[in-house]
PDB file of C-alpha atoms in Angstrom:
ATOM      1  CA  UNK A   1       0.000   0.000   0.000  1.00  0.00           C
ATOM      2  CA  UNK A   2       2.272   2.955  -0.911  1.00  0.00           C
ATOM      3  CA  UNK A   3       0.367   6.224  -1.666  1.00  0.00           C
ATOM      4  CA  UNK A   4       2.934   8.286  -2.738  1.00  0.00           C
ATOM      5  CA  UNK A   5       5.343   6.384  -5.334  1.00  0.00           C
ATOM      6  CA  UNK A   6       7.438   7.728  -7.908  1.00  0.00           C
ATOM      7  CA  UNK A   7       5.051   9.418 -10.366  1.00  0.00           C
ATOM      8  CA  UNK A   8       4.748  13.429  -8.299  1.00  0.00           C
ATOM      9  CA  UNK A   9       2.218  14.978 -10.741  1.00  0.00           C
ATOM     10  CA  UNK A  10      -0.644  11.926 -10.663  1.00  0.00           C
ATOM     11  CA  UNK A  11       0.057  12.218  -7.124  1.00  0.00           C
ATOM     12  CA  UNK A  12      -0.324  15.540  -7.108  1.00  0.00           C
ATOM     13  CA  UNK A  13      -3.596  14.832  -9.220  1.00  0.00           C
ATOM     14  CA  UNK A  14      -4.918  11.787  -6.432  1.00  0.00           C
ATOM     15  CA  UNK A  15      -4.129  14.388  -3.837  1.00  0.00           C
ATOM     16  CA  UNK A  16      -6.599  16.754  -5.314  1.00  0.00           C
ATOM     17  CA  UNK A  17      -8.916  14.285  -6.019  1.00  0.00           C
ATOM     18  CA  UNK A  18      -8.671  12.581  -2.067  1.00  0.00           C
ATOM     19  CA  UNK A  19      -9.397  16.236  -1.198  1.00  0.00           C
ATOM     20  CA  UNK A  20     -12.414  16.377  -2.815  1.00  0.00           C
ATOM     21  CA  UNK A  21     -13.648  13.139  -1.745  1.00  0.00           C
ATOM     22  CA  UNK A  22     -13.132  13.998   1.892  1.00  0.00           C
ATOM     23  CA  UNK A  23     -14.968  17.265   1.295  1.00  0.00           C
ATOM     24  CA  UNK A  24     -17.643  15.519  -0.233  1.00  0.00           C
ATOM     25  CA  UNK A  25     -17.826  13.323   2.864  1.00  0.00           C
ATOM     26  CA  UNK A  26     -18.016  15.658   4.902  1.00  0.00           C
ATOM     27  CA  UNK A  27     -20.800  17.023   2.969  1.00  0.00           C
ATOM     28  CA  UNK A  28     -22.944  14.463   3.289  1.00  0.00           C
ATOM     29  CA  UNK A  29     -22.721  14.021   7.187  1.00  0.00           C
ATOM     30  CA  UNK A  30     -23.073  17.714   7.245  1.00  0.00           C
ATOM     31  CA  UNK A  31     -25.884  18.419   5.614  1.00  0.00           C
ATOM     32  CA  UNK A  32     -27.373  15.415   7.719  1.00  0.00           C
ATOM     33  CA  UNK A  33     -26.821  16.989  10.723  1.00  0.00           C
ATOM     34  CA  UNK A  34     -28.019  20.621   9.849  1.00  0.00           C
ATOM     35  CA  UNK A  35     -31.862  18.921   9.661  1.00  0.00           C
ATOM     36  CA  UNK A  36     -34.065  19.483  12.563  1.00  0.00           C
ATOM     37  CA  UNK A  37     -34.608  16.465  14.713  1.00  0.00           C
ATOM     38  CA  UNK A  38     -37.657  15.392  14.986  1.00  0.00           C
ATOM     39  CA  UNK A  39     -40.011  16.356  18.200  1.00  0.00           C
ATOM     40  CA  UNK A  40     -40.437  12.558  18.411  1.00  0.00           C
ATOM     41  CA  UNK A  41     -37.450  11.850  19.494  1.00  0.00           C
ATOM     42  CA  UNK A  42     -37.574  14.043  22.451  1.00  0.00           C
ATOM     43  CA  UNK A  43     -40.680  13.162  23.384  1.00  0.00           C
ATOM     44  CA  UNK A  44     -39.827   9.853  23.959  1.00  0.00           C
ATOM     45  CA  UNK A  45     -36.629  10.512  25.947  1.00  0.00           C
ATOM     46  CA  UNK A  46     -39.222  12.496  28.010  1.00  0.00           C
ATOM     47  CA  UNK A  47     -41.668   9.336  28.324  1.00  0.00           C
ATOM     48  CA  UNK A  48     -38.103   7.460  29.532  1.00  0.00           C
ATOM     49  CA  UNK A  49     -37.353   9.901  31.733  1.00  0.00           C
ATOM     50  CA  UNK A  50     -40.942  10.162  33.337  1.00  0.00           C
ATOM     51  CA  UNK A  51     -41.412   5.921  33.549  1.00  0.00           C
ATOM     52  CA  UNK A  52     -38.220   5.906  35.526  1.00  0.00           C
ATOM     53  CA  UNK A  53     -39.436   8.487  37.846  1.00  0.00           C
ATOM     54  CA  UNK A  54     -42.682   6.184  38.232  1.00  0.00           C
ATOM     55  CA  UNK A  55     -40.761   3.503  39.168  1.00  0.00           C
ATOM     56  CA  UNK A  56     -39.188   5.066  41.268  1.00  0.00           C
ATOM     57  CA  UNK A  57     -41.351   6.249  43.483  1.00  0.00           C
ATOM     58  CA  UNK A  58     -43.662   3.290  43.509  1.00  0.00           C
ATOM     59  CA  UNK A  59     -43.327   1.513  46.501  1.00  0.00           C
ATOM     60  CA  UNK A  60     -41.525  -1.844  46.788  1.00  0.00           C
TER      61      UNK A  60
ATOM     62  CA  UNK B   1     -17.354  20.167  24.500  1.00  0.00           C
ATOM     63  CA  UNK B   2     -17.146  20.756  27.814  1.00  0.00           C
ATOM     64  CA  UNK B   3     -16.016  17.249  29.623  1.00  0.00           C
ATOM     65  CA  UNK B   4     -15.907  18.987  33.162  1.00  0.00           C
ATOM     66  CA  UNK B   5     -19.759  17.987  34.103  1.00  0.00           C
ATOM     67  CA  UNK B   6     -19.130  14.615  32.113  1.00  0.00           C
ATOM     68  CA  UNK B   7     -18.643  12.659  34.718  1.00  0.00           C
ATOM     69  CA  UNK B   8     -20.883  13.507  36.655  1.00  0.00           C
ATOM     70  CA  UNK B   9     -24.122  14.137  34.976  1.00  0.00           C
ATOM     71  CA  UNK B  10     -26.825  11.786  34.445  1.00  0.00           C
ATOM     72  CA  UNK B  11     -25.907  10.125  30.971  1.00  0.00           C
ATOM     73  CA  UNK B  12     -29.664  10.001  30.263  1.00  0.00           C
ATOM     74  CA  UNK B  13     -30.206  13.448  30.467  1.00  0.00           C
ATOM     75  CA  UNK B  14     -27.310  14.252  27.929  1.00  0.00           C
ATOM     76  CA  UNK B  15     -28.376  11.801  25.171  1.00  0.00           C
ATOM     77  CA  UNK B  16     -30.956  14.904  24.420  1.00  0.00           C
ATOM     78  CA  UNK B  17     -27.914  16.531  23.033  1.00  0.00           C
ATOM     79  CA  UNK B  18     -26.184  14.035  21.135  1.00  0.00           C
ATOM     80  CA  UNK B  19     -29.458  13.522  18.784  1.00  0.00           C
ATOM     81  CA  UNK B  20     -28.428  15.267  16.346  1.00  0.00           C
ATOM     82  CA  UNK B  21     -24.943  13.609  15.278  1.00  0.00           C
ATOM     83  CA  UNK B  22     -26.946  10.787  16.111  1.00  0.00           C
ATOM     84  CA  UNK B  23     -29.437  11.136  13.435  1.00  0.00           C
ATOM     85  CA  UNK B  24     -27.065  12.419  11.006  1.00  0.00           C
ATOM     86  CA  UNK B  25     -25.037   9.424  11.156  1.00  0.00           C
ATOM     87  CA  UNK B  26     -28.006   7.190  11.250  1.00  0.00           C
ATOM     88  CA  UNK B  27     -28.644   9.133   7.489  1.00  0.00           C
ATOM     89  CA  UNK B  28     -25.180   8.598   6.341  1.00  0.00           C
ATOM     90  CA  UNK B  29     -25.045   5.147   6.910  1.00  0.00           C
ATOM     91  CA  UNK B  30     -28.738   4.187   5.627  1.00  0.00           C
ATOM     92  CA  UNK B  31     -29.081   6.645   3.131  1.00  0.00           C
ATOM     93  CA  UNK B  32     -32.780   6.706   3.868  1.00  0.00           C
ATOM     94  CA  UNK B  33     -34.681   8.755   6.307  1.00  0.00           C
ATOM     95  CA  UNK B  34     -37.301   7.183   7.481  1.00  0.00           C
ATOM     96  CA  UNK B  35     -34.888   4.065   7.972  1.00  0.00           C
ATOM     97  CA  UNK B  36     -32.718   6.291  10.179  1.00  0.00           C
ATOM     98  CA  UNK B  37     -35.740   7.624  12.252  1.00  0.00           C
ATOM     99  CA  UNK B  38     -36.459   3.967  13.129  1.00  0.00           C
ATOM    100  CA  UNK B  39     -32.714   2.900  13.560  1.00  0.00           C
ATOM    101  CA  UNK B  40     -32.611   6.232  16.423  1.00  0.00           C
ATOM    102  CA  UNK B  41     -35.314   5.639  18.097  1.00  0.00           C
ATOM    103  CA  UNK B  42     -34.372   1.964  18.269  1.00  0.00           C
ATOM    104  CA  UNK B  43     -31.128   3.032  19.734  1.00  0.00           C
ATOM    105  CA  UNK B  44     -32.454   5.328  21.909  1.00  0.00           C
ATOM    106  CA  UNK B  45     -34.136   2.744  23.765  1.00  0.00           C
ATOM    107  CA  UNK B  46     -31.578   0.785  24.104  1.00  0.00           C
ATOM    108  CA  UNK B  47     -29.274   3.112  25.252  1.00  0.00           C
ATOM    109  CA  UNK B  48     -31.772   3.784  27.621  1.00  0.00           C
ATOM    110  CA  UNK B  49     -31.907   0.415  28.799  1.00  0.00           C
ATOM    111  CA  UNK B  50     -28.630  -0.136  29.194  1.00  0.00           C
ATOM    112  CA  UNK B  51     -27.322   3.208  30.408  1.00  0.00           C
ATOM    113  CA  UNK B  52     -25.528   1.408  33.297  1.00  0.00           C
ATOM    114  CA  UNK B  53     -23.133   0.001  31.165  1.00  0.00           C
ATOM    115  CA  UNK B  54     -22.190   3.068  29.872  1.00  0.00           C
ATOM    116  CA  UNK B  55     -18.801   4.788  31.881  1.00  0.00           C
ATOM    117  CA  UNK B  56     -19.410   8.007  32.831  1.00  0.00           C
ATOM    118  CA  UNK B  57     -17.012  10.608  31.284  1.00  0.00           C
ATOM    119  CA  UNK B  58     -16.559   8.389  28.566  1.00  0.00           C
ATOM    120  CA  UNK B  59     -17.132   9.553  24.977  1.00  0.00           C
ATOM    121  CA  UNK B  60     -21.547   9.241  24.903  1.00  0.00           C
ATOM    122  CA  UNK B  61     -21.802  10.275  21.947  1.00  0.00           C
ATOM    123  CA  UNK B  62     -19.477   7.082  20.609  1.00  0.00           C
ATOM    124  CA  UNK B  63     -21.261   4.875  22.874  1.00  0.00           C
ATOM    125  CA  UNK B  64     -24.229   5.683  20.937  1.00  0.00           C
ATOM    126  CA  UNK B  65     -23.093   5.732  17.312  1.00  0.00           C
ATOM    127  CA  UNK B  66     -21.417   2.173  18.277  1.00  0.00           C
ATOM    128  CA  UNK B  67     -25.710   1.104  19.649  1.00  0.00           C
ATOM    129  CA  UNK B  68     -26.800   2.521  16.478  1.00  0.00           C
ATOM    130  CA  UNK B  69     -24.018   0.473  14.293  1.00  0.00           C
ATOM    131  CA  UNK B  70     -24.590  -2.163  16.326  1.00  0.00           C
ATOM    132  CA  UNK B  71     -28.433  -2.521  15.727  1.00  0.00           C
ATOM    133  CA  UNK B  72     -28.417  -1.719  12.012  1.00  0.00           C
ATOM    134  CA  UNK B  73     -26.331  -4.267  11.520  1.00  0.00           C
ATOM    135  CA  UNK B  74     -27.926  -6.819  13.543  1.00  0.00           C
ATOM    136  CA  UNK B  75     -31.132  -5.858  11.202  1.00  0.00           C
ATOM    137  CA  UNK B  76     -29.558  -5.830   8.143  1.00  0.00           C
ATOM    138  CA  UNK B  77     -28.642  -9.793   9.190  1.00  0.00           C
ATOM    139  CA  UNK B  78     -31.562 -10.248   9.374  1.00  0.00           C
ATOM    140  CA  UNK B  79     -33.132  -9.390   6.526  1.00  0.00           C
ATOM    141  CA  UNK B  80     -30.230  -9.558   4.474  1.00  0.00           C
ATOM    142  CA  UNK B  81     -30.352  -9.280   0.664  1.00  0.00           C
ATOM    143  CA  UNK B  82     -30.810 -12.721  -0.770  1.00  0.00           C
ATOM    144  CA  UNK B  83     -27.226 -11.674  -2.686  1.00  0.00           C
ATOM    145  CA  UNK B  84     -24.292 -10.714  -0.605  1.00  0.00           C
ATOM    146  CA  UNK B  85     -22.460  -7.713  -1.829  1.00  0.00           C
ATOM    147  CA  UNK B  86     -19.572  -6.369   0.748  1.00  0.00           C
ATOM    148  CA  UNK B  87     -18.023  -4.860  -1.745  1.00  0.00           C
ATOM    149  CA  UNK B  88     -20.658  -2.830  -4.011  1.00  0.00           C
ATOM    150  CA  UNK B  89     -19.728  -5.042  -6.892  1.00  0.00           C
ATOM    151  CA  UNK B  90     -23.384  -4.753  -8.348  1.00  0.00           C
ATOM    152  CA  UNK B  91     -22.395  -0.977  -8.390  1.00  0.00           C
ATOM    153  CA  UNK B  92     -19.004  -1.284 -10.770  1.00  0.00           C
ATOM    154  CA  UNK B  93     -21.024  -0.890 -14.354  1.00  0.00           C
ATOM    155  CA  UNK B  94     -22.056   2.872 -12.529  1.00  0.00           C
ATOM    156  CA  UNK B  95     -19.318   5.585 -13.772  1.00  0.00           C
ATOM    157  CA  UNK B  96     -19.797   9.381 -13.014  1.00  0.00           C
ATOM    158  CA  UNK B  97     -17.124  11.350 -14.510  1.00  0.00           C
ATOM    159  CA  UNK B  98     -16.382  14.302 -13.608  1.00  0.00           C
ATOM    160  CA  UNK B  99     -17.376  17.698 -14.592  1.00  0.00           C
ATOM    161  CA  UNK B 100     -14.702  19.396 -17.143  1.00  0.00           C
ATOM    162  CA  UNK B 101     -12.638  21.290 -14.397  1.00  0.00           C
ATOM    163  CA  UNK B 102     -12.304  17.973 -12.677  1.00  0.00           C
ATOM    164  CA  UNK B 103     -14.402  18.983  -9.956  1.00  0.00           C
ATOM    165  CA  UNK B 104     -16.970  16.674  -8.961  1.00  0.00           C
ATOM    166  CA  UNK B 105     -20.677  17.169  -8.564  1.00  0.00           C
ATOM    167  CA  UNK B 106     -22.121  16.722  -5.083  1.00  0.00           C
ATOM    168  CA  UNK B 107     -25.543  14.919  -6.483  1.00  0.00           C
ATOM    169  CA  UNK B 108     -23.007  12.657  -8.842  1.00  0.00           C
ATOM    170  CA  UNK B 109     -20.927  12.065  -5.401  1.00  0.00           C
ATOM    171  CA  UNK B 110     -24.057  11.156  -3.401  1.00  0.00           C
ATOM    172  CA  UNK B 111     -24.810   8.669  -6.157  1.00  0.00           C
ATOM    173  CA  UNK B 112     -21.453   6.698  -5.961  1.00  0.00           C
ATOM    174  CA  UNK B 113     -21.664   7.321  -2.268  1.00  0.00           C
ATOM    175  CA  UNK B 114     -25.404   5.543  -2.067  1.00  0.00           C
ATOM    176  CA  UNK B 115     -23.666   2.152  -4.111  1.00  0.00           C
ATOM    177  CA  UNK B 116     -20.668   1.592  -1.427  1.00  0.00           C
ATOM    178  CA  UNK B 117     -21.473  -0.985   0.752  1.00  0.00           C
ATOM    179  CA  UNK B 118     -22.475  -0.595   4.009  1.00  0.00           C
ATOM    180  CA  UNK B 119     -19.474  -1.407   5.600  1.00  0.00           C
ATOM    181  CA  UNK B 120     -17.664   1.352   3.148  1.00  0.00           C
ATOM    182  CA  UNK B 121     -20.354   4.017   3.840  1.00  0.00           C
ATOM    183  CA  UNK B 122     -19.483   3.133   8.098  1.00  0.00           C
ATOM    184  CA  UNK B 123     -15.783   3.959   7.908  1.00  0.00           C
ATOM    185  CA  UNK B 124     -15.409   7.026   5.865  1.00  0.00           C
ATOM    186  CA  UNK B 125     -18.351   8.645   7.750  1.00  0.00           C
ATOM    187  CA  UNK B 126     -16.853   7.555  10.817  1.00  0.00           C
ATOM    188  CA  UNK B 127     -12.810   8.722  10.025  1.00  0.00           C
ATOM    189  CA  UNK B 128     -13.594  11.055   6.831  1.00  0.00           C
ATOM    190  CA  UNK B 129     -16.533  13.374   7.763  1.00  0.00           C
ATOM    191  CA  UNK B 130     -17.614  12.837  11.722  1.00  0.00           C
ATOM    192  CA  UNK B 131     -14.655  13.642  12.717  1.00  0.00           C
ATOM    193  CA  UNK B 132     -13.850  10.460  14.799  1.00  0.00           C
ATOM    194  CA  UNK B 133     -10.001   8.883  15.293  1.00  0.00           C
ATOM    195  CA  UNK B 134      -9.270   5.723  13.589  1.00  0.00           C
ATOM    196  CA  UNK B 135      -9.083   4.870  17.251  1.00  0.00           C
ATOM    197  CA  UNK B 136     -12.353   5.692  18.273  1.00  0.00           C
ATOM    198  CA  UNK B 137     -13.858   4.340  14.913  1.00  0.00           C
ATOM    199  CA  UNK B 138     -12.164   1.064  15.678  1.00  0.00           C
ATOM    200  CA  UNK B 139     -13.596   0.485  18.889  1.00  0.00           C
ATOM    201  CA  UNK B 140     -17.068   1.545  17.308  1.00  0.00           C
ATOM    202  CA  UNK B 141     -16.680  -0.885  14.339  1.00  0.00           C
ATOM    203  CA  UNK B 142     -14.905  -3.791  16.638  1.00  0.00           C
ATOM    204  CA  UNK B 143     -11.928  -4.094  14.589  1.00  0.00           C
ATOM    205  CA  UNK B 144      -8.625  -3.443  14.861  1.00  0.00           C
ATOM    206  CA  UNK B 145      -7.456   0.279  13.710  1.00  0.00           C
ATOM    207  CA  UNK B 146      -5.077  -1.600  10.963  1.00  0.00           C
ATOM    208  CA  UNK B 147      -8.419  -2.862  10.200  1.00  0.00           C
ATOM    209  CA  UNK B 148      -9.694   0.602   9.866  1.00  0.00           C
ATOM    210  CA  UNK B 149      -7.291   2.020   7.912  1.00  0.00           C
ATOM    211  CA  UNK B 150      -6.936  -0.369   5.204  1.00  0.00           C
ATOM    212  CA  UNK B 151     -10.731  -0.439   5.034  1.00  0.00           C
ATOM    213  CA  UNK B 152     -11.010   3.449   4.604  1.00  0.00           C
ATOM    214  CA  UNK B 153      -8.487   3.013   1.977  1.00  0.00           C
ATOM    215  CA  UNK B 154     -10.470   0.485  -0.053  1.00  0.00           C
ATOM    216  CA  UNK B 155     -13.414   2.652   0.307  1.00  0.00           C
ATOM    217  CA  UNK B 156     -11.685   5.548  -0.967  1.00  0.00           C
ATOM    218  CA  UNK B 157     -10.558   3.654  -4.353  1.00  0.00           C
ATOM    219  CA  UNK B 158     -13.751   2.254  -4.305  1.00  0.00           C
ATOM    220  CA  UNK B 159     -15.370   5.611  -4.623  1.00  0.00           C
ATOM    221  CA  UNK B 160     -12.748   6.854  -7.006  1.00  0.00           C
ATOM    222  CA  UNK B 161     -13.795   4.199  -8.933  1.00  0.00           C
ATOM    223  CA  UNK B 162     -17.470   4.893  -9.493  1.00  0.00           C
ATOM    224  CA  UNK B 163     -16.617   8.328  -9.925  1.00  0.00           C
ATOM    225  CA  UNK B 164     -14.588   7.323 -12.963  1.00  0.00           C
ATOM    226  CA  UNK B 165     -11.617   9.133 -11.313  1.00  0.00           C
ATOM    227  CA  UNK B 166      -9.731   6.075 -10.951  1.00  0.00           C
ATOM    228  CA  UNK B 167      -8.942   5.397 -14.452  1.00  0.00           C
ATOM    229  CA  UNK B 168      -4.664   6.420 -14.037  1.00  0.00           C
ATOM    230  CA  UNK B 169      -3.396   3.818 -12.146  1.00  0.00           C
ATOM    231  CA  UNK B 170      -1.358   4.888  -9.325  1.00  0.00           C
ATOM    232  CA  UNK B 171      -4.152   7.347  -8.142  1.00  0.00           C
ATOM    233  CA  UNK B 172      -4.493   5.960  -4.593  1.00  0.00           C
ATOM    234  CA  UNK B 173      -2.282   2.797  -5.074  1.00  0.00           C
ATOM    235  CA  UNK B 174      -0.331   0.821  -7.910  1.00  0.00           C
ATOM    236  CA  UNK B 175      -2.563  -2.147  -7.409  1.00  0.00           C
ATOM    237  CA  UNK B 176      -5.585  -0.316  -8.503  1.00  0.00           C
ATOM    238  CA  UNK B 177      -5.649  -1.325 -12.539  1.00  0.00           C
ATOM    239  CA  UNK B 178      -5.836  -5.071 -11.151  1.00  0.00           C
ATOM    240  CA  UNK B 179      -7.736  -4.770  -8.624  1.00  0.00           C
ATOM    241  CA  UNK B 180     -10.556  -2.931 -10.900  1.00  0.00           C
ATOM    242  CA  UNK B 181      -9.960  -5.882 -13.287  1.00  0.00           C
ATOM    243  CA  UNK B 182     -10.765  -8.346 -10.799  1.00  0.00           C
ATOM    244  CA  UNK B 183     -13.970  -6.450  -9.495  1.00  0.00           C
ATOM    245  CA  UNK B 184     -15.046  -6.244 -12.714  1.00  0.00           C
ATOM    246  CA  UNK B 185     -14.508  -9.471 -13.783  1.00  0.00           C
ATOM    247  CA  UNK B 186     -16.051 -10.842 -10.171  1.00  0.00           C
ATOM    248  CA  UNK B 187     -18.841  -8.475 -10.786  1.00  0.00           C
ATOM    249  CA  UNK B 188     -19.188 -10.034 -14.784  1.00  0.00           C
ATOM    250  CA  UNK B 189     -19.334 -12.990 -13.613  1.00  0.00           C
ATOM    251  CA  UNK B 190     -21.869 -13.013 -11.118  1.00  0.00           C
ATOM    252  CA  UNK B 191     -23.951 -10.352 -12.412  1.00  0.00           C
TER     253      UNK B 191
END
């Protein structure tokens, strides 16, 4: 596995394009996590949160 | 990132904050919405459930991408595809090239991106674009970090590959021209 053999311009050329591929990458996680999460999900750490709490307090 | 309440919060009462990363890695690696929705909220409730095993002022929000790894894979078993694919073979006839200037286009990225196996999707999100160590992804994923590397590496070429950008050998590796022209003839054969 040697990335960077004898040959500087095509590695100058799979630099650029490993560049762009991480960019891309990050792209795609990116614009994933500038969407609004759902309410859902929050509501049902709340429900969690709240049957714990009614466990807990029931008696033994 | 503040680690200096870390240890001693409740770790339920931080997940709240970690949905979002959660849900955009859930996207990443499914490539589907609604499938990532259900994937959360499954590991939500897990992580619930088992929220003693987590270590306090450990890394949640890697204890949670590592649930939510964990239980898409365990579903994918289960209703896997009747035809095994690790390595996106199915995908090799797909070729984007690039615009003129060589840049690429994000939709035409997204495209290649979608036909990389699962596996392939799991470590570049995890190293490339989340921002994780190979470390940290290695621990996630259960492997090795050798493991990690070489598998980001193969994902890479793979990538290059159905972006048409791996056309001059030596791009990422010398080995690339053969191992496209075993794919290719794996993929021939069984497709």
């Amino acid at each position: 596995m040697r990335n960077h053999g004898s040959r500087p311009e095509q590695d100058g050329q799979s630099d650029q394009i490993k560049a762009q591929i991480e960019e891309n990458l990050k792209r795609v996680y990116q614009s994933a996590l500038v969407e609004e999460v759902p309410d859902r999900f929050k509501l049902l750490l709340e429900q969690l949160k709240n049957k714990d709490a009614e466990k807990n307090e029931a008696p033994k | 990132m503040s680690s200096v309440s870390a240890a001693d919060a409740d770790p339920r009462d931080q997940l709240v904050e970690h949905l979002r990363p959660l849900r955009a890695f859930a996207i990443s690696l499914t490539r589907n919405v609604a499938a990532a929705d259900d994937l959360v909220q499954d590991t939500i409730l897990k992580a619930w459930a088992s929220i003693d095993k987590f270590q306090r002022g450990s890394n949640l929000q890697a204890w949670l991408f590592t649930i939510l790894r964990n239980t898409y894979y365990s579903s994918l078993r289960k209703s896997r595809r009747e035809v095994s694919d690790p390595d996106g073979a199915h995908a090799a006839g797909l070729s984007v090239k690039p615009d003129h200037d060589g840049r690429m286009a994000f939709t035409d990225f997204l495209r290649a991106f979608d036909t990389l196996s699962d596996e392939h999707r799991e470590v570049l999100i995890l190293v490339g674009a989340s921002g994780f160590s190979t470390e940290e992804a290695a621990e996630m994923m259960g492997v090795a970090p050798g493991t990690v590397k070489s598998r980001a590496s193969r994902a890479r070429k793979r990538l290059a590959h159905l972006l048409g950008l791996a056309e001059g050998e030596g791009m990422f590796s010398g080995i690339d021209a053969i191992t496209d022209a075993v794919i290719g003839r794996g993929a021939a054969a069984t497709g």
